[in-house]
Amino acid sequence: MLQPGTAAPDFELKNAQGETFRLADLRNRKNVVLYFYPKNDTRGCTAEACSFRDQFEIFQEQGAEVVGVSSDNSASHQKFSAKYQLPFTLLSDPGGRVAKMYGVPKTLGLIPGRATFVIDKSGEIKYAFNSQLKPLEHVQNALKILQQLPAASTEQ
C-alpha cells in the first residue's frame, strides 16, 4: 500500500453519471480524501459512506474533496448515491486497476479492500489507512489529518 510521502498516482475513472473524473484536475486546488471500499449497499460500506456524508460539510470547510472508489458500475453508484443522499463523488474502478495502483490489499485475497488516503493539494499522500473491520475510523482519521493541512483554495 502506498505510504505517506509518496506522490499520489494520477488516474481517470467514470463517476456515477458516466463522466470522466481525473485526480489531476484537483491538484493545486483541493486536498482529496480518496477512499476505496468493497461494495455498494453492504453494511460496512453503507455505514462508511453515510459517515462521510454526515461529516461532508466539515470536509468542505477543510477544503477537501471526498471521493469514493469501488469496482461497482456507474448504475450501481447512482442507486447507492441516491438512496443515501451522498453528496460526494463515487467512481467506478472495474477490475480494481486504480486500487492496484494504490496498493489497496484485498481481504483474504478475494474481497476488494478498504483503504483511505488523504492527498494534499500538491498531490502528495499525507495519510494512508487500511482496515476492513473499522470503516468509521477512516472518516474520523481522515478529518484529523485534514485539520493539520493548510486549507486548500476554495476556488472552483
Short mmCIF file of C-alpha atoms in Angstrom, two decimals:
data_model
loop_
_atom_site.label_atom_id
_atom_site.label_comp_id
_atom_site.label_asym_id
_atom_site.label_seq_id
_atom_site.Cartn_x
_atom_site.Cartn_y
_atom_site.Cartn_z
CA MET A 1 0.00 0.00 0.00
CA LEU A 2 1.28 3.46 -0.87
CA GLN A 3 2.61 5.32 2.15
CA PRO A 4 2.68 8.96 3.25
CA GLY A 5 5.29 11.00 1.42
CA THR A 6 4.54 9.22 -1.87
CA ALA A 7 3.14 11.08 -4.87
CA ALA A 8 -0.47 10.03 -5.47
CA PRO A 9 -0.76 8.26 -8.83
CA ASP A 10 -2.97 10.14 -11.25
CA PHE A 11 -5.91 8.27 -12.76
CA GLU A 12 -9.09 8.66 -14.77
CA LEU A 13 -12.31 6.84 -13.86
CA LYS A 14 -16.01 7.28 -14.61
CA ASN A 15 -18.28 8.78 -11.97
CA ALA A 16 -21.89 7.76 -11.26
CA GLN A 17 -23.08 9.92 -14.18
CA GLY A 18 -20.61 8.30 -16.57
CA GLU A 19 -18.40 11.40 -16.75
CA THR A 20 -14.62 11.19 -16.58
CA PHE A 21 -13.02 12.16 -13.27
CA ARG A 22 -9.29 12.97 -13.23
CA LEU A 23 -7.40 13.24 -9.96
CA ALA A 24 -5.02 15.72 -11.62
CA ASP A 25 -7.92 18.17 -12.08
CA LEU A 26 -7.93 18.76 -8.31
CA ARG A 27 -4.18 19.28 -8.00
CA ASN A 28 -3.18 22.68 -6.61
CA ARG A 29 -6.87 23.34 -5.85
CA LYS A 30 -8.07 20.90 -3.20
CA ASN A 31 -6.97 18.31 -0.71
CA VAL A 32 -8.53 14.94 -1.52
CA VAL A 33 -9.85 12.16 0.69
CA LEU A 34 -9.69 9.14 -1.61
CA TYR A 35 -11.33 6.12 -0.10
CA PHE A 36 -11.57 2.64 -1.55
CA TYR A 37 -14.37 0.36 -0.38
CA PRO A 38 -15.51 -3.16 -1.26
CA LYS A 39 -19.14 -2.86 -2.41
CA ASN A 40 -22.17 -0.56 -2.56
CA ASP A 41 -25.06 -1.24 -0.20
CA THR A 42 -23.25 -3.59 2.16
CA ARG A 43 -23.37 -2.91 5.89
CA GLY A 44 -19.85 -1.60 6.49
CA CYS A 45 -19.65 0.30 3.20
CA THR A 46 -23.01 1.96 3.77
CA ALA A 47 -22.01 2.99 7.31
CA GLU A 48 -18.74 4.41 5.99
CA ALA A 49 -20.41 6.31 3.11
CA CYS A 50 -23.09 7.73 5.43
CA SER A 51 -20.42 8.81 7.90
CA PHE A 52 -18.58 10.67 5.12
CA ARG A 53 -21.97 12.16 4.13
CA ASP A 54 -22.73 13.28 7.69
CA GLN A 55 -19.31 14.94 8.01
CA PHE A 56 -19.28 16.30 4.45
CA GLU A 57 -19.61 19.96 5.42
CA ILE A 58 -16.60 19.64 7.71
CA PHE A 59 -14.57 18.10 4.87
CA GLN A 60 -15.61 21.01 2.65
CA GLU A 61 -14.61 23.51 5.34
CA GLN A 62 -11.18 21.85 5.28
CA GLY A 63 -11.00 22.46 1.52
CA ALA A 64 -11.23 18.75 0.76
CA GLU A 65 -12.95 16.74 -1.92
CA VAL A 66 -14.26 13.32 -0.83
CA VAL A 67 -14.02 10.62 -3.50
CA GLY A 68 -15.18 7.02 -3.03
CA VAL A 69 -13.94 4.22 -5.30
CA SER A 70 -15.22 0.67 -5.76
CA SER A 71 -15.46 -1.80 -8.59
CA ASP A 72 -19.26 -1.33 -8.76
CA ASN A 73 -20.55 0.08 -12.06
CA SER A 74 -21.90 3.60 -12.60
CA ALA A 75 -25.55 2.49 -12.39
CA SER A 76 -24.90 0.86 -9.01
CA HIS A 77 -23.17 4.05 -7.83
CA GLN A 78 -26.13 6.15 -8.97
CA LYS A 79 -28.58 4.00 -6.98
CA PHE A 80 -26.34 3.89 -3.90
CA SER A 81 -25.74 7.64 -4.01
CA ALA A 82 -29.45 8.45 -4.44
CA LYS A 83 -30.60 6.01 -1.77
CA TYR A 84 -28.34 7.55 0.89
CA GLN A 85 -28.15 11.13 -0.49
CA LEU A 86 -24.38 11.01 -0.84
CA PRO A 87 -23.07 14.49 -1.77
CA PHE A 88 -19.63 13.33 -2.92
CA THR A 89 -18.18 11.63 -5.98
CA LEU A 90 -18.30 7.85 -6.41
CA LEU A 91 -16.04 6.32 -9.05
CA SER A 92 -16.23 3.00 -10.83
CA ASP A 93 -12.95 1.07 -10.89
CA PRO A 94 -13.76 -2.06 -12.94
CA GLY A 95 -11.22 -4.77 -12.30
CA GLY A 96 -9.67 -2.74 -9.47
CA ARG A 97 -7.00 -1.14 -11.67
CA VAL A 98 -6.72 2.05 -9.59
CA ALA A 99 -6.96 0.12 -6.31
CA LYS A 100 -3.92 -1.86 -7.51
CA MET A 101 -2.07 1.39 -8.37
CA TYR A 102 -2.55 2.48 -4.76
CA GLY A 103 -1.66 -0.97 -3.41
CA VAL A 104 -5.01 -1.47 -1.68
CA PRO A 105 -4.79 -5.00 -0.23
CA LYS A 106 -7.61 -7.48 -0.70
CA THR A 107 -9.12 -9.21 2.30
CA LEU A 108 -8.46 -12.96 2.25
CA GLY A 109 -7.01 -12.37 -1.21
CA LEU A 110 -10.53 -12.13 -2.65
CA ILE A 111 -12.61 -9.26 -1.28
CA PRO A 112 -11.75 -5.77 -2.56
CA GLY A 113 -10.01 -3.80 0.16
CA ARG A 114 -10.95 -0.82 2.27
CA ALA A 115 -8.33 1.92 2.43
CA THR A 116 -8.33 5.69 2.79
CA PHE A 117 -5.75 8.15 1.53
CA VAL A 118 -5.53 11.85 2.33
CA ILE A 119 -3.79 13.63 -0.55
CA ASP A 120 -2.73 17.24 -0.17
CA LYS A 121 -3.27 19.77 -2.92
CA SER A 122 0.29 19.28 -4.19
CA GLY A 123 -0.56 15.62 -4.88
CA GLU A 124 1.38 14.06 -2.00
CA ILE A 125 -0.14 11.31 0.12
CA LYS A 126 -0.21 12.61 3.68
CA TYR A 127 -2.08 9.70 5.26
CA ALA A 128 -2.86 6.08 4.40
CA PHE A 129 -5.13 3.84 6.47
CA ASN A 130 -6.10 0.23 5.82
CA SER A 131 -8.74 -1.55 7.87
CA GLN A 132 -11.50 -3.82 6.64
CA LEU A 133 -13.08 -4.06 10.06
CA LYS A 134 -13.31 -0.43 11.15
CA PRO A 135 -14.93 1.59 8.34
CA LEU A 136 -15.94 4.51 10.58
CA GLU A 137 -12.36 5.07 11.74
CA HIS A 138 -11.49 6.01 8.15
CA VAL A 139 -13.71 9.08 8.34
CA GLN A 140 -12.50 10.34 11.72
CA ASN A 141 -8.84 9.69 10.95
CA ALA A 142 -9.08 11.49 7.60
CA LEU A 143 -10.66 14.52 9.29
CA LYS A 144 -7.89 14.68 11.89
CA ILE A 145 -5.21 14.69 9.17
CA LEU A 146 -7.02 17.32 7.09
CA GLN A 147 -7.22 19.63 10.07
CA GLN A 148 -3.41 19.59 10.17
CA LEU A 149 -3.03 20.55 6.50
CA PRO A 150 -3.25 24.06 5.09
CA ALA A 151 -6.78 24.58 3.75
CA ALA A 152 -6.91 24.27 0.00
CA SER A 153 -8.21 27.01 -2.24
CA THR A 154 -11.99 27.13 -2.40
CA GLU A 155 -11.94 28.48 -5.97
CA GLN A 156 -13.76 26.31 -8.45
#
